[in-house]
Amino acid sequence: MPASAAIPAHAIPVRVVIITLDNHLSGAVTRAQDHFRRSHPGVTIGFHAAADWDENPASLEAARADIARGDIVLMTMLFLEDHIRAVLPQLTARQNACDAMIGLMSAGDVVRLTRMGDYRMDKPASGLMALLKKLRGASKTGASSGAKQMAMLRRLPKLLKFVPGTAQDVRAYFLTMQYWLAASDDNVVDMIRALIDRYADGERRALRGMMKAVPPRD
């Protein structure tokens, strides 16, 4: 008998692992864990801040262990070479074994590990990605450029909503970025709901349809 038949669907284990630079969103993640403990007790969230690893080697080992068993792995704000080198072998080993891996706003070695359904960052850019680069326009510095990039980030999911195929995974990538950048308690919960609802695999597929999320809120 499969494990999913032995326990209620809402209690099927799903491990979400977040690796990021520091602890500034740890409170929102803790409250998200409290939310899922009440609604879907099988969902656990491992949160790991790279800034802790130098002073607390045990925290690095905990992060590596969580990556090795993570079902959905999210990496953000990993730019420093020491931080990347510390977990890159574990992330690479887990890339094809987890349900989804998402690299946001990080160094190229981390972002290229992104795998969401049929969308992989380590494959050559498709026609769709070339189009997105044109829509984004030439990169410029300054506050005005930052505002334009944020406006485009909000616009892209709407543009991709009705494009079939891999575009829906690309859309999920940009929505995940929006959730993270506006990381209120509600947005963190909905980010995790959205990722589980779309990418939970194996026995965890029973959770699809039970994890409806609302769009990111500013």
Coordinates of C-alpha atoms in Angstrom, one line a residue:
M1 CA 0.0 0.0 0.0
P2 CA 1.5 3.4 -0.9
A3 CA 2.3 5.8 1.9
S4 CA -0.2 8.3 0.5
A5 CA -3.1 5.8 1.1
A6 CA -2.1 5.3 4.7
I7 CA -2.3 8.9 5.8
P8 CA -4.7 11.8 4.9
A9 CA -3.5 13.8 1.9
H10 CA -3.1 17.0 3.9
A11 CA -0.6 15.2 6.1
I12 CA 1.6 13.8 3.4
P13 CA 5.2 14.9 4.1
V14 CA 6.6 17.7 2.0
R15 CA 9.9 19.3 2.9
V16 CA 10.4 22.8 1.6
V17 CA 14.0 24.1 2.0
I18 CA 15.0 27.8 1.8
I19 CA 18.6 28.8 1.6
T20 CA 19.2 32.5 1.7
L21 CA 21.7 35.1 2.7
D22 CA 20.5 36.2 6.2
N23 CA 17.7 35.9 8.7
H24 CA 15.6 39.0 7.8
L25 CA 12.7 36.8 6.6
S26 CA 13.0 34.1 9.3
G27 CA 10.0 35.5 11.2
A28 CA 7.7 35.3 8.2
V29 CA 8.9 31.7 7.4
T30 CA 8.4 30.7 11.1
R31 CA 4.8 32.0 10.9
A32 CA 4.3 30.2 7.6
Q33 CA 5.3 27.0 9.3
D34 CA 2.8 27.6 12.1
H35 CA 0.1 28.1 9.4
F36 CA 0.9 24.8 7.7
R37 CA 1.1 23.0 11.0
R38 CA -2.6 23.8 11.4
S39 CA -3.7 23.4 7.8
H40 CA -1.3 20.8 6.2
P41 CA 0.8 19.3 9.0
G42 CA 2.9 17.3 6.6
V43 CA 4.5 20.5 5.2
T44 CA 7.8 21.4 6.9
I45 CA 10.0 24.4 6.0
G46 CA 13.7 24.3 6.6
F47 CA 15.1 27.9 6.7
H48 CA 18.9 28.4 6.5
A49 CA 20.9 31.6 6.5
A50 CA 24.3 31.5 4.9
A51 CA 25.5 34.4 7.1
D52 CA 25.4 32.0 10.0
W53 CA 27.7 29.4 8.6
D54 CA 31.1 30.8 9.4
E55 CA 30.4 31.3 13.1
N56 CA 28.2 28.1 13.4
P57 CA 29.5 25.2 11.3
A58 CA 26.6 23.1 12.6
S59 CA 24.2 25.3 10.9
L60 CA 25.9 24.6 7.6
E61 CA 25.7 20.9 8.2
A62 CA 22.0 21.3 8.9
A63 CA 21.5 23.2 5.7
R64 CA 23.4 20.5 3.7
A65 CA 21.3 17.8 5.3
D66 CA 18.1 19.6 4.5
I67 CA 19.1 20.1 0.9
A68 CA 19.7 16.4 0.6
R69 CA 16.1 15.5 1.5
G70 CA 14.3 18.6 0.2
D71 CA 11.3 18.2 -2.0
I72 CA 11.2 21.8 -3.1
V73 CA 14.4 23.8 -2.7
L74 CA 14.5 27.6 -3.0
M75 CA 17.8 29.5 -3.0
T76 CA 17.9 33.3 -2.9
M77 CA 20.5 36.1 -2.5
L78 CA 23.5 33.7 -2.7
F79 CA 26.3 35.8 -4.2
L80 CA 29.3 35.3 -2.1
E81 CA 31.7 32.7 -3.3
D82 CA 32.2 31.1 0.1
H83 CA 28.5 30.7 0.6
I84 CA 28.0 29.2 -2.9
R85 CA 30.9 26.8 -2.6
A86 CA 29.7 25.6 0.7
V87 CA 26.4 24.1 -0.7
L88 CA 26.8 23.9 -4.5
P89 CA 27.8 20.2 -4.5
Q90 CA 24.7 19.4 -2.4
L91 CA 22.4 21.5 -4.5
T92 CA 23.8 20.0 -7.7
A93 CA 23.3 16.5 -6.4
R94 CA 19.7 17.2 -5.4
Q95 CA 18.7 19.1 -8.6
N96 CA 17.2 16.2 -10.5
A97 CA 16.0 14.3 -7.4
C98 CA 13.7 17.0 -5.9
D99 CA 10.3 18.1 -7.2
A100 CA 11.5 21.6 -8.0
M101 CA 14.6 23.7 -7.5
I102 CA 14.4 27.5 -7.8
G103 CA 17.4 29.9 -7.8
L104 CA 16.4 33.6 -7.4
M105 CA 18.5 36.7 -7.4
S106 CA 21.7 34.8 -7.0
A107 CA 25.0 34.1 -8.7
G108 CA 24.8 32.4 -12.1
D109 CA 26.0 29.0 -10.7
V110 CA 23.0 29.0 -8.4
V111 CA 20.4 30.4 -10.8
R112 CA 21.4 27.8 -13.4
L113 CA 20.3 25.0 -11.1
T114 CA 16.6 26.1 -11.5
R115 CA 14.4 23.3 -12.6
M116 CA 10.6 23.8 -12.5
G117 CA 8.7 21.3 -14.6
D118 CA 10.0 21.5 -18.1
Y119 CA 11.8 24.7 -17.5
R120 CA 15.5 24.4 -16.8
M121 CA 18.0 27.3 -16.5
D122 CA 20.9 25.0 -17.4
K123 CA 19.6 24.5 -21.0
P124 CA 20.2 26.9 -23.9
A125 CA 17.9 29.8 -24.0
S126 CA 14.7 29.1 -25.8
G127 CA 12.8 31.4 -28.2
L128 CA 10.6 32.3 -25.2
M129 CA 13.6 33.4 -23.1
A130 CA 15.0 35.4 -26.0
L131 CA 11.6 37.2 -26.2
L132 CA 11.7 37.9 -22.5
K133 CA 15.1 39.5 -22.8
K134 CA 13.7 41.8 -25.5
L135 CA 10.8 42.7 -23.3
R136 CA 13.2 43.5 -20.5
G137 CA 15.2 45.8 -22.6
A138 CA 18.8 47.0 -22.2
S139 CA 20.0 47.0 -18.6
K140 CA 20.7 50.3 -17.1
T141 CA 21.6 51.5 -13.6
G142 CA 19.8 53.8 -11.3
A143 CA 16.5 54.1 -9.5
S144 CA 14.5 54.6 -12.7
S145 CA 15.9 51.3 -14.1
G146 CA 15.0 49.5 -10.9
A147 CA 11.4 50.8 -11.1
K148 CA 11.2 49.6 -14.7
Q149 CA 12.5 46.2 -13.8
M150 CA 9.9 45.9 -11.0
A151 CA 7.2 47.0 -13.3
M152 CA 8.3 44.3 -15.8
L153 CA 8.4 41.7 -13.1
R154 CA 4.8 42.4 -12.3
R155 CA 3.8 42.4 -16.0
L156 CA 5.5 39.2 -17.1
P157 CA 3.2 36.8 -15.3
K158 CA 0.2 38.5 -16.9
L159 CA 1.8 38.3 -20.3
L160 CA 2.6 34.6 -19.9
K161 CA -0.7 33.5 -18.3
F162 CA -2.3 32.2 -21.5
V163 CA 0.9 30.9 -23.2
P164 CA 0.9 27.1 -23.1
G165 CA 3.7 24.7 -22.3
T166 CA 7.0 25.8 -20.7
A167 CA 5.8 29.4 -20.5
Q168 CA 3.7 28.4 -17.5
D169 CA 6.8 27.2 -15.6
V170 CA 8.6 30.5 -16.5
R171 CA 5.5 32.3 -15.2
A172 CA 5.8 30.3 -12.0
Y173 CA 9.4 31.4 -11.7
F174 CA 8.6 35.1 -11.9
L175 CA 5.6 34.7 -9.6
T176 CA 7.9 33.1 -7.0
M177 CA 10.2 36.1 -7.3
Q178 CA 7.3 38.4 -6.7
Y179 CA 6.2 36.5 -3.6
W180 CA 9.7 36.6 -2.2
L181 CA 10.3 40.3 -2.9
A182 CA 7.1 41.2 -1.2
A183 CA 7.5 38.7 1.5
S184 CA 4.7 39.4 3.9
D185 CA 3.4 36.5 6.0
D186 CA 0.6 35.9 3.5
N187 CA 3.0 36.0 0.5
V188 CA 5.4 33.5 2.0
V189 CA 2.4 31.1 2.7
D190 CA 1.1 31.6 -0.8
M191 CA 4.5 31.1 -2.4
I192 CA 4.8 27.7 -0.8
R193 CA 1.3 26.8 -1.6
A194 CA 1.8 27.7 -5.2
L195 CA 5.0 25.7 -5.5
I196 CA 3.5 22.6 -3.9
D197 CA 0.3 22.9 -6.0
R198 CA 2.3 23.0 -9.2
Y199 CA 5.3 20.8 -8.6
A200 CA 4.6 18.3 -5.8
D201 CA 5.5 14.9 -7.3
G202 CA 5.3 11.2 -6.4
E203 CA 3.0 10.6 -3.5
R204 CA 3.0 14.3 -2.9
R205 CA 0.9 14.8 -6.0
A206 CA -2.1 14.1 -3.9
L207 CA -1.6 17.7 -2.5
R208 CA -2.1 19.3 -5.9
G209 CA -5.5 21.0 -6.0
M210 CA -5.4 21.4 -2.2
M211 CA -2.9 24.2 -2.1
K212 CA -4.6 27.1 -4.0
A213 CA -2.7 30.4 -3.7
V214 CA -3.7 33.9 -4.4
P215 CA -1.4 36.1 -6.5
P216 CA 1.4 38.0 -4.8
R217 CA 0.3 41.1 -2.9
D218 CA 2.4 44.2 -2.5

